[in-house]
PDB file of C-alpha atoms in Angstrom:
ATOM      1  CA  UNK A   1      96.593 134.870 -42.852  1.00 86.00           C
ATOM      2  CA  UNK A   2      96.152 134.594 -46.673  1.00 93.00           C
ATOM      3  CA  UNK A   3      97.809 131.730 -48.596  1.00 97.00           C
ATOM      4  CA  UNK A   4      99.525 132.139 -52.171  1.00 97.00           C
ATOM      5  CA  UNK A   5     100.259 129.717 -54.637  1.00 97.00           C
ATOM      6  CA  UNK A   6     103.371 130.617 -57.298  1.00 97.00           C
ATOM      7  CA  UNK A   7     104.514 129.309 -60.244  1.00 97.00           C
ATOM      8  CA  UNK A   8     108.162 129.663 -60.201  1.00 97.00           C
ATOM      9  CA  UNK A   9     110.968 128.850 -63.104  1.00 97.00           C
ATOM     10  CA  UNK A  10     114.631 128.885 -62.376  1.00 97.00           C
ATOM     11  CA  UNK A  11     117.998 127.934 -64.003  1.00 97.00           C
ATOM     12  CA  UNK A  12     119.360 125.716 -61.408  1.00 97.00           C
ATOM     13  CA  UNK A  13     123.112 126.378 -62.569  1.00 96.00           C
ATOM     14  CA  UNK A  14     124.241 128.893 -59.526  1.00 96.00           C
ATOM     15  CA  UNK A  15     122.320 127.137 -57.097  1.00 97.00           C
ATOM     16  CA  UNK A  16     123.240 124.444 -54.542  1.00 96.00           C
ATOM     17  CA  UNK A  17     119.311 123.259 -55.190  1.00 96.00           C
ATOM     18  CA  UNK A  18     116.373 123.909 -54.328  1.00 96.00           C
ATOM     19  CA  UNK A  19     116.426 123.852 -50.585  1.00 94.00           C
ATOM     20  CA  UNK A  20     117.887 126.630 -48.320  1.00 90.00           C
ATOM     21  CA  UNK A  21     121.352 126.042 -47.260  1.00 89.00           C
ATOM     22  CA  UNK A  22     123.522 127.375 -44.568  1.00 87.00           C
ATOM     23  CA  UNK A  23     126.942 126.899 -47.039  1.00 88.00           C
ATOM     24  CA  UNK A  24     125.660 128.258 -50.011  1.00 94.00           C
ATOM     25  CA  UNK A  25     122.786 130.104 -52.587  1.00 97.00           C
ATOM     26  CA  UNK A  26     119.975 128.200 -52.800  1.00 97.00           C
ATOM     27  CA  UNK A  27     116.848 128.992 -55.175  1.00 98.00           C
ATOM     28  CA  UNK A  28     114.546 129.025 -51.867  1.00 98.00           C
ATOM     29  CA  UNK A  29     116.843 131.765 -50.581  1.00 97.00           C
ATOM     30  CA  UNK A  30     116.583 134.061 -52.904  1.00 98.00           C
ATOM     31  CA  UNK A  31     112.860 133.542 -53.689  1.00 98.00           C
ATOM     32  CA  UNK A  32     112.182 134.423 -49.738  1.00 98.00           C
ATOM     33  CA  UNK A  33     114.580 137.344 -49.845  1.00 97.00           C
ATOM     34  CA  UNK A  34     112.416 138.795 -52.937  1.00 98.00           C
ATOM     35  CA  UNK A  35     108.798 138.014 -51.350  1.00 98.00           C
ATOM     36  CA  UNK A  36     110.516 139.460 -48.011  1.00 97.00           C
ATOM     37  CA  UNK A  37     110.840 142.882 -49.738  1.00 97.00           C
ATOM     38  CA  UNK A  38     107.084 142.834 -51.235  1.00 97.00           C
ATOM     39  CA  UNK A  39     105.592 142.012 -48.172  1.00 96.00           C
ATOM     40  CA  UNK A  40     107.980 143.915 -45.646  1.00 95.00           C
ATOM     41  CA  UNK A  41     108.269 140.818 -43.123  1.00 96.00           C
ATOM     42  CA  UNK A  42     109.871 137.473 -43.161  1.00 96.00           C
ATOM     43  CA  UNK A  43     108.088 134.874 -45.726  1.00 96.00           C
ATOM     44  CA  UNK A  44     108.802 130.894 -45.570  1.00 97.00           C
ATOM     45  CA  UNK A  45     107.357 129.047 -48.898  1.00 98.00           C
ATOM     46  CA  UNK A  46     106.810 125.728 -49.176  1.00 98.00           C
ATOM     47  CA  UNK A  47     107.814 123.809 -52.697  1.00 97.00           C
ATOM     48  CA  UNK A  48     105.959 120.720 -54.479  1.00 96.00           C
ATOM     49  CA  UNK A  49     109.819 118.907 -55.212  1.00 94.00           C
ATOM     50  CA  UNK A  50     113.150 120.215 -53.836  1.00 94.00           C
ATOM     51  CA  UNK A  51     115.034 120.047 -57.112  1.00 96.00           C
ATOM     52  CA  UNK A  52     118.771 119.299 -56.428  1.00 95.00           C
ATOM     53  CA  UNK A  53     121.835 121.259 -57.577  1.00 96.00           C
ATOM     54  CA  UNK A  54     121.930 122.153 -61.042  1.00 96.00           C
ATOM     55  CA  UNK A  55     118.231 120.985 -61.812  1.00 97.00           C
ATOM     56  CA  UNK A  56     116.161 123.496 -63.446  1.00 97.00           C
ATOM     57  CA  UNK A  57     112.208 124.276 -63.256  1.00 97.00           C
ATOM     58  CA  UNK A  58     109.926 125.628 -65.836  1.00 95.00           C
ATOM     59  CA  UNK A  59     107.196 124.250 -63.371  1.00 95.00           C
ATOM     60  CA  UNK A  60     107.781 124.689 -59.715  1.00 97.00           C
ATOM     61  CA  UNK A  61     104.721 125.404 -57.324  1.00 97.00           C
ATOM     62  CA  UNK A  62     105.463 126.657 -54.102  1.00 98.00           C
ATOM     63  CA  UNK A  63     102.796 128.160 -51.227  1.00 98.00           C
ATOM     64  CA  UNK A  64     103.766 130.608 -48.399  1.00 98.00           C
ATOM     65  CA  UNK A  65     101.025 132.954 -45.711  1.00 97.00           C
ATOM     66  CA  UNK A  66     101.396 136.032 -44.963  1.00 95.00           C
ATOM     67  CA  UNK A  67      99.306 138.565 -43.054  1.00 94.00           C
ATOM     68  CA  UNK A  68      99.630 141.570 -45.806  1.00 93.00           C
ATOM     69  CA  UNK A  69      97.336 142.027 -48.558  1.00 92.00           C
ATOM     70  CA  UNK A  70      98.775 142.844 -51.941  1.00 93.00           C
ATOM     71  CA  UNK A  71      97.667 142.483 -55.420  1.00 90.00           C
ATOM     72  CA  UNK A  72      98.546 139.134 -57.663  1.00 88.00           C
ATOM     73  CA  UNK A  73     100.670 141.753 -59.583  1.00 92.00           C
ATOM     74  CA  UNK A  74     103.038 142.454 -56.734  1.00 95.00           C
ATOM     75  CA  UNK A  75     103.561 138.642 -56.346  1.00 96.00           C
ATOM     76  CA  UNK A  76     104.989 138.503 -60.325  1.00 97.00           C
ATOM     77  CA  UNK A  77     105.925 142.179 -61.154  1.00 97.00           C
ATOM     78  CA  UNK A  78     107.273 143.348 -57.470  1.00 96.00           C
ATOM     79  CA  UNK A  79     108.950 139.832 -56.682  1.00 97.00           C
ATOM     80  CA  UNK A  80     110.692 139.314 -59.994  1.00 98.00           C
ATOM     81  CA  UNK A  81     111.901 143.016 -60.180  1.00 98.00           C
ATOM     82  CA  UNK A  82     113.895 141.690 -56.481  1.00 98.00           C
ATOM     83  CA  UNK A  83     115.388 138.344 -57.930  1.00 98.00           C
ATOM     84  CA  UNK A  84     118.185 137.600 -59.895  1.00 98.00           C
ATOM     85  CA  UNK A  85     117.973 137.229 -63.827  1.00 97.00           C
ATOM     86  CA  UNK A  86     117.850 132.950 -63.409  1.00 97.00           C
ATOM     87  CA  UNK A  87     114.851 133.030 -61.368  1.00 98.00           C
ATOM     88  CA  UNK A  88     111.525 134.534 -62.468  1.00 98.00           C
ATOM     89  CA  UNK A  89     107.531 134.096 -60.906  1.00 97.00           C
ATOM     90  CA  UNK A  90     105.147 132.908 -63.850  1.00 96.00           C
ATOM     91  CA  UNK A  91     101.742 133.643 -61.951  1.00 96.00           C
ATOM     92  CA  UNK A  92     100.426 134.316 -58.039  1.00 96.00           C
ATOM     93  CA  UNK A  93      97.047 132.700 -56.963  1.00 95.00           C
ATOM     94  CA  UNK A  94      94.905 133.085 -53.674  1.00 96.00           C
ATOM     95  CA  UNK A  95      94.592 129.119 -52.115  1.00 96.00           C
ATOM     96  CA  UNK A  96      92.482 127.834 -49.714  1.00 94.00           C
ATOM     97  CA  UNK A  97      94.114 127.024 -46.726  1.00 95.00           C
ATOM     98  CA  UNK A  98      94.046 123.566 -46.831  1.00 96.00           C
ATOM     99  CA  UNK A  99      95.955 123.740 -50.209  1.00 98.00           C
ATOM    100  CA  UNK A 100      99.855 122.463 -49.904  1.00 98.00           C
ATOM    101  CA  UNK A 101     102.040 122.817 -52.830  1.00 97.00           C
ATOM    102  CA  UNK A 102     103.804 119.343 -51.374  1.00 96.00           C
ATOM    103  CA  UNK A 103     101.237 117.228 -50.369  1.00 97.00           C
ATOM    104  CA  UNK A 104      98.398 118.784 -52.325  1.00 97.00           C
ATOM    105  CA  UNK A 105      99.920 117.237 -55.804  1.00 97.00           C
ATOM    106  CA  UNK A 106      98.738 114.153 -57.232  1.00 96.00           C
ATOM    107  CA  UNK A 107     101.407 114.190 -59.688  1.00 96.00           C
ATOM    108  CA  UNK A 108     104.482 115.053 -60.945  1.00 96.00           C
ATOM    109  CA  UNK A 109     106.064 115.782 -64.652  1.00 96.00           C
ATOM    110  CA  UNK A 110     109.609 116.129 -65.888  1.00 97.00           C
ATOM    111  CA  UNK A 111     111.556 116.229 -68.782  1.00 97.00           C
ATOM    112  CA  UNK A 112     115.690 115.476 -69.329  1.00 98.00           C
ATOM    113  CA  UNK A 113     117.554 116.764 -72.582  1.00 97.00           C
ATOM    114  CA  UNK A 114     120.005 115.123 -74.144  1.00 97.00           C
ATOM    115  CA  UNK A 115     121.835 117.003 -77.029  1.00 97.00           C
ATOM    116  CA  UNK A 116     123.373 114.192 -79.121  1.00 95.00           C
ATOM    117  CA  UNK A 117     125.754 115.893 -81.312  1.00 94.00           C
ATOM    118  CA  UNK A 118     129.869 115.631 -82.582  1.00 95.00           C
ATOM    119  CA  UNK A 119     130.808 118.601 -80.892  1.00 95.00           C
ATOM    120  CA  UNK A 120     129.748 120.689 -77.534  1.00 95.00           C
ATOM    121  CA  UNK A 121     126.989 123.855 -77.748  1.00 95.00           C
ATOM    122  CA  UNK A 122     127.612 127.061 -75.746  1.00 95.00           C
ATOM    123  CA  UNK A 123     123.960 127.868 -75.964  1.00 93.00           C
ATOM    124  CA  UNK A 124     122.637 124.384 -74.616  1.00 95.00           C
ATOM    125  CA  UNK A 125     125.543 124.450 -71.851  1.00 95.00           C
ATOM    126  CA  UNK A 126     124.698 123.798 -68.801  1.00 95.00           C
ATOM    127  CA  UNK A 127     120.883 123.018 -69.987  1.00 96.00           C
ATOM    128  CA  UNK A 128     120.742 119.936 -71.909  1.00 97.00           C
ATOM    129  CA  UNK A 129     123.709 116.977 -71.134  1.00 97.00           C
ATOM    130  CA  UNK A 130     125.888 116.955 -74.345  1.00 97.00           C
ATOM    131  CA  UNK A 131     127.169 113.328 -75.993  1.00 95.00           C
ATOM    132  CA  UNK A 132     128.999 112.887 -78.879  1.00 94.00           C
ATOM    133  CA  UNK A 133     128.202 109.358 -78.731  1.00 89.00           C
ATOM    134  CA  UNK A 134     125.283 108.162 -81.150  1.00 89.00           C
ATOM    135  CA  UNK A 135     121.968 106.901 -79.327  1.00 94.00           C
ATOM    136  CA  UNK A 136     119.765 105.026 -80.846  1.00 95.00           C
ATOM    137  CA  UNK A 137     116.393 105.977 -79.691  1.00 96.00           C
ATOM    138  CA  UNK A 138     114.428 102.815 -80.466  1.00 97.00           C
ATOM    139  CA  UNK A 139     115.826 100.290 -78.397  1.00 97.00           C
ATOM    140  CA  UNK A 140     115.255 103.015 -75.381  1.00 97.00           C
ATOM    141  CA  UNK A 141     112.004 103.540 -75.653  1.00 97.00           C
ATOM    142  CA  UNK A 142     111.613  99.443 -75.807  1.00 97.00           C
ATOM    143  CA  UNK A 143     113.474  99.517 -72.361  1.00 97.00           C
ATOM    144  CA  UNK A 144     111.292 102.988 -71.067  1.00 97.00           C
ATOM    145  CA  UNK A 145     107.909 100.683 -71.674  1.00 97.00           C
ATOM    146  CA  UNK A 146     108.916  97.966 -69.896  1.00 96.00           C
ATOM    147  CA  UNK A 147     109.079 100.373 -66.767  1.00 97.00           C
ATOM    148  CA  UNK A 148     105.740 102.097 -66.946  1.00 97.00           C
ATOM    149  CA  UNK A 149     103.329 101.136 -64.676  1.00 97.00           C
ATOM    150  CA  UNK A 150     103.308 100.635 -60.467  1.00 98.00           C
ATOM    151  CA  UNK A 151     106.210  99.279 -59.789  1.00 97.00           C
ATOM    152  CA  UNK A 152     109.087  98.948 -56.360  1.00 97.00           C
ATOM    153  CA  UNK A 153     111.951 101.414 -58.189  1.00 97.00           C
ATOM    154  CA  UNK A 154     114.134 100.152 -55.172  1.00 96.00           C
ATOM    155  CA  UNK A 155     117.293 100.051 -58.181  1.00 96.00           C
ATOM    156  CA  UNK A 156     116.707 103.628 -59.296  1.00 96.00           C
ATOM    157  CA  UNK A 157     116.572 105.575 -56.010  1.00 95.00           C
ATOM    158  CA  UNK A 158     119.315 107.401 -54.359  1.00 93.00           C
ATOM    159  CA  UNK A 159     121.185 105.065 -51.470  1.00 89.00           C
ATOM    160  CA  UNK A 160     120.561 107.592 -49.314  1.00 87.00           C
ATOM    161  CA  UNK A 161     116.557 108.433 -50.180  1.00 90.00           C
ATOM    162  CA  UNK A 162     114.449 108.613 -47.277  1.00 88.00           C
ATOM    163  CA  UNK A 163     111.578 108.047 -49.101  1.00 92.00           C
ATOM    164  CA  UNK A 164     108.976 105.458 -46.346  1.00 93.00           C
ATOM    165  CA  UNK A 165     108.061 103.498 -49.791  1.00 95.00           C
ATOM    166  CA  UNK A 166     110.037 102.691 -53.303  1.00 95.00           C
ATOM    167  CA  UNK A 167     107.031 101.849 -54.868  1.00 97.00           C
ATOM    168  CA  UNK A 168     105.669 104.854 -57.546  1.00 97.00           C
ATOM    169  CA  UNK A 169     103.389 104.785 -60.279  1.00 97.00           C
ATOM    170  CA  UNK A 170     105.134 105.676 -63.471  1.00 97.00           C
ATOM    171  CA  UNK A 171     102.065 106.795 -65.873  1.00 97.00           C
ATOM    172  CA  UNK A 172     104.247 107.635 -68.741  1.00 97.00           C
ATOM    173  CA  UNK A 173     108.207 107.429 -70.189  1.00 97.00           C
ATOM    174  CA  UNK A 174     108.442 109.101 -73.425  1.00 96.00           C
ATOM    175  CA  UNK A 175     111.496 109.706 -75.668  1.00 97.00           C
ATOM    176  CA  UNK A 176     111.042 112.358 -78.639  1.00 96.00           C
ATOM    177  CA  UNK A 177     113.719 112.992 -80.962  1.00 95.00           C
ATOM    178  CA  UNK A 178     113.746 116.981 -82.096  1.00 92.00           C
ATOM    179  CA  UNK A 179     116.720 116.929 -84.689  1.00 91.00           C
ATOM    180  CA  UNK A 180     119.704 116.590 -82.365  1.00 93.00           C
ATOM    181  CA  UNK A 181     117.549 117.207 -78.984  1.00 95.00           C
ATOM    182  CA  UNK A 182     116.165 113.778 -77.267  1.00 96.00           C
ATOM    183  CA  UNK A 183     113.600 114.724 -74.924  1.00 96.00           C
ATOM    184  CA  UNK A 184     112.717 112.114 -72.301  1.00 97.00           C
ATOM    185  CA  UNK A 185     109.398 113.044 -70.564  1.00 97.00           C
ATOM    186  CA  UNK A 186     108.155 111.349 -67.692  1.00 97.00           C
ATOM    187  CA  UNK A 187     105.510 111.529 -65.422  1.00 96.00           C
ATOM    188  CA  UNK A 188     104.140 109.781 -61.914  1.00 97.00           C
ATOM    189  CA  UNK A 189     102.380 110.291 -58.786  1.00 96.00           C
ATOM    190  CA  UNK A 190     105.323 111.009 -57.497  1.00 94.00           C
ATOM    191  CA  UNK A 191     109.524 110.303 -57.685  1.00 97.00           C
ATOM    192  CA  UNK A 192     112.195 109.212 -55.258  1.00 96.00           C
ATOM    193  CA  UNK A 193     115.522 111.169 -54.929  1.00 95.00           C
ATOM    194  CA  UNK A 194     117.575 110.729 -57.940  1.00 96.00           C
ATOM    195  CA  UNK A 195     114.970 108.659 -59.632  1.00 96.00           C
ATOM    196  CA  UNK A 196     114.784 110.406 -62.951  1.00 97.00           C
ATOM    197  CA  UNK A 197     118.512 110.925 -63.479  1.00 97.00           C
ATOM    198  CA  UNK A 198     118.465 107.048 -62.513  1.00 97.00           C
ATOM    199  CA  UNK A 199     116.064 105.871 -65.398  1.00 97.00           C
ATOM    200  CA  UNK A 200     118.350 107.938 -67.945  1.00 98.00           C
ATOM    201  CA  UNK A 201     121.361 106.516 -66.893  1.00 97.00           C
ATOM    202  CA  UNK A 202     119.951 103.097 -68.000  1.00 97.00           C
ATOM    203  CA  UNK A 203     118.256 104.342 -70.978  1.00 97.00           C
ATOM    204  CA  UNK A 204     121.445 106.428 -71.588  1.00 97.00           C
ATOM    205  CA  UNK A 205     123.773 102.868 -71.306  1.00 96.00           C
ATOM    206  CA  UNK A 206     120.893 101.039 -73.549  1.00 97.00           C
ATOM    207  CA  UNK A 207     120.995 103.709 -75.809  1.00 97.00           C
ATOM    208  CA  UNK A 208     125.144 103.413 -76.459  1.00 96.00           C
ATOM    209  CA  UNK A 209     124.679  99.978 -77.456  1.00 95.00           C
ATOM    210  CA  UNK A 210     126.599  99.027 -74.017  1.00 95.00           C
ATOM    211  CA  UNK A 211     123.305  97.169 -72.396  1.00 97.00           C
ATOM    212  CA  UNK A 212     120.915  95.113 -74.027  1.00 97.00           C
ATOM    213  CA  UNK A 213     117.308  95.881 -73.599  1.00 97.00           C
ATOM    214  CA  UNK A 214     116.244  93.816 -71.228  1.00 97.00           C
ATOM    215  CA  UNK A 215     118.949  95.230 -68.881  1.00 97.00           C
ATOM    216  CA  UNK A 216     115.834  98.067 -67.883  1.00 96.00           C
ATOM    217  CA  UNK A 217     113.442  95.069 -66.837  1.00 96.00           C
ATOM    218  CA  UNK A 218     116.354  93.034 -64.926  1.00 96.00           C
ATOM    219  CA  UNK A 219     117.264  96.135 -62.646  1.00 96.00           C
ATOM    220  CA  UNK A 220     113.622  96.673 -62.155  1.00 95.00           C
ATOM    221  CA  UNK A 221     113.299  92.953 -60.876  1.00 95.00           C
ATOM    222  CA  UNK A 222     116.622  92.943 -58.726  1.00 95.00           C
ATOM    223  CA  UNK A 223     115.358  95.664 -56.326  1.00 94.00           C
ATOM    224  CA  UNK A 224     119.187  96.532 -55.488  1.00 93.00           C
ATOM    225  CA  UNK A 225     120.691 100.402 -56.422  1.00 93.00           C
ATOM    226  CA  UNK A 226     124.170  99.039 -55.968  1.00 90.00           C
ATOM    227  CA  UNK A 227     123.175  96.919 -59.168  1.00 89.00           C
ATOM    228  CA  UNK A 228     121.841 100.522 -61.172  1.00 85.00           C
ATOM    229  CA  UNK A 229     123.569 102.413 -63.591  1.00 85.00           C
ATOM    230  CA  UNK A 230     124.939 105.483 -63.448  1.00 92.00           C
ATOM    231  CA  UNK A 231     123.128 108.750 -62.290  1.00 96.00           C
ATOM    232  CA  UNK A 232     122.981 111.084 -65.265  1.00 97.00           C
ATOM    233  CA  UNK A 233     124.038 114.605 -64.382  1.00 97.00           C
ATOM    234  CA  UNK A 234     121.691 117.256 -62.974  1.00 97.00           C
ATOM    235  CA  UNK A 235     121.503 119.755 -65.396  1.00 96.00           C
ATOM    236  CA  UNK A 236     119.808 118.096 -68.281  1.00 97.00           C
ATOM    237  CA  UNK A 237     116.638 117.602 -65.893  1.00 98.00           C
ATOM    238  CA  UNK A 238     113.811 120.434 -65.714  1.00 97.00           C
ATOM    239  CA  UNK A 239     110.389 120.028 -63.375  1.00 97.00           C
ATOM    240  CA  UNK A 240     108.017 121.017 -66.260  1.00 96.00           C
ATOM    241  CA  UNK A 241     104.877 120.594 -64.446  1.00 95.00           C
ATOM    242  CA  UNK A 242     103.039 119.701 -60.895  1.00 96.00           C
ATOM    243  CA  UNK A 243      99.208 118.732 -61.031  1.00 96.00           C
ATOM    244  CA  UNK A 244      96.305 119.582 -58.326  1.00 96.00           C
ATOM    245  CA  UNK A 245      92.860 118.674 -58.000  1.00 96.00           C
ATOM    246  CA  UNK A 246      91.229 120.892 -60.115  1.00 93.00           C
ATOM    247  CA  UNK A 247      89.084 122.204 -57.369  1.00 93.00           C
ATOM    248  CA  UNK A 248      92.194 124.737 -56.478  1.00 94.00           C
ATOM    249  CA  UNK A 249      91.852 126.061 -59.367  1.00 92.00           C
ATOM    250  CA  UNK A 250      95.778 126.649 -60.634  1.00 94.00           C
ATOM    251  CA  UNK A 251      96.898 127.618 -63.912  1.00 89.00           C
ATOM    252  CA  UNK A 252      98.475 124.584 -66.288  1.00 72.00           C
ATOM    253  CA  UNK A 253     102.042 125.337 -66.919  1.00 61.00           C
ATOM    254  CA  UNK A 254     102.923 125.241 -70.696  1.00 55.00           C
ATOM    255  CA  UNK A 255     106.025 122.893 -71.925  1.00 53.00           C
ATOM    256  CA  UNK A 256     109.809 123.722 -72.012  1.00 47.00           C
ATOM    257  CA  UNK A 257     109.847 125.779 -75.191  1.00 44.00           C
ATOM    258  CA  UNK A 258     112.545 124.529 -77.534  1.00 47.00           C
ATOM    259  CA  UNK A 259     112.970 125.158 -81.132  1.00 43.00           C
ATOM    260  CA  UNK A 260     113.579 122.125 -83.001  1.00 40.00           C
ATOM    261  CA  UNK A 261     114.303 124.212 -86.065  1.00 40.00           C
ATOM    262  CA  UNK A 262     117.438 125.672 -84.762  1.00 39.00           C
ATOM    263  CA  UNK A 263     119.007 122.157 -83.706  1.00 42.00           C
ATOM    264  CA  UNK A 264     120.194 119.528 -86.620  1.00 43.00           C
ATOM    265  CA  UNK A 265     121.454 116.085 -86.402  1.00 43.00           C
ATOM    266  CA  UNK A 266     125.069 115.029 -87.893  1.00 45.00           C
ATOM    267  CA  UNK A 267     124.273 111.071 -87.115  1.00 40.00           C
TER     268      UNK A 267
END
């Protein structure tokens, strides 16, 4: 049995996530239907983060074995020629077997856009979450720093994460303003369900003037969800990136392209 490794990018938007679903079209679905066809026999893959409904990926690993031998190009060309428009393979590796696109990764990167402008873009819908509210960016990055580092994330996590530990190690929250795009970029060794959504939500309510500062710090301390603010919706969140050892050797994934030129500020 050989093992591949893809690199997979998806809009989330007509999916019920990640994960295959009984009720409804799930990104998993219709990337096993596609590899079905190349290799001419069921195929199960394996993801490094089961991205909810209406999250996106630019940087998705997943793994699957199968008996057949085909070229790399018949894992890109031959499976994206099978999927829908919203869903695309970036690049097909051979792994060693004891490679696992879940437990294999040491860590784990995304990025949420915020389009802060008077009025609603159809381009941007459904990608980035739209506020006509101002945010001031400094006081949230004041309240991101105060969050980096290892840490129990207990008030950011789902109610109903099954995660064994809330403790992560957040190695970077970033906020940088690209005209009227905010991009907040954060990285750890790994997340808990809803955690990134979570963190904006505060930042988000710090941001509006509605919290002070210190409200990031005090949630961190309190160690109680039902305390949190709200979860910020799904579709402003991307995975951007998943790293390995370098020993497997697997391509970097580049970041969400975005063109700061084409986006200007009214605040």
């Amino acid at each position: 049995m050989d093992r591949i490794a893809l690199g997979v990018e998806y809009l989330g938007s007509n999916y019920c996530g990640w994960q295959y679903q009984h009720h409804d079209l799930s990104v998993q679905q219709v990337l096993e239907q596609a590899l079905a066809r190349v290799a001419d026999r069921p195929i199960r893959v394996h993801c490094a983060g089961r991205t909810d409904a209406g999250v996106h990926a630019t940087g998705q690993v997943v793994h699957f074995e199968t008996p057949v031998e085909r070229p790399d190009r018949a894992w890109t060309l031959g499976v994206n020629a099978n999927l829908p428009d919203d869903v695309a393979v970036r690049w097909a590796r051979p792994v060693d077997a004891s490679f696992h696109a879940r437990f294999s990764a040491v860590a784990r990167h995304y990025r949420y856009l915020i389009l802060r402008r008077p009025v609603r873009s159809a381009l941007w819908h459904q990608r980035a979450l739209w506020t006509h509210w101002p945010l001031s960016v400094a006081p949230m990055r004041e309240a991101a720093a105060a969050l980096v580092g290892r840490h129990d994330f207990t008030s950011f996590r789902a109610l109903a994460c099954q995660a064994k530990s809330p403790v992560r190690t957040l190695e970077y929250l970033d906020l940088i303003e690209r005209g009227a795009l905010i991009e907040l970029n954060v990285g750890a060794d790994g997340f808990l369900h809803h955690m990134v959504r979570n963190l904006v939500g505060v930042l988000l309510a710090i941001g509006r003037g509605e919290r002070p500062v210190s409200w990031a710090a005090e949630l961190l301390a309190l160690r109680d969800r039902a305390r949190g603010g709200v979860t910020a919706p799904a579709h402003g969140l991307y995975l951007v990136r998943v790293d390995y050892p370098e020993g497997f050797g697997l391509p970097g994934d580049p970041d969400l392209p975005s063109d700061p030129k084409a986006l200007t500020s009214d605040y």
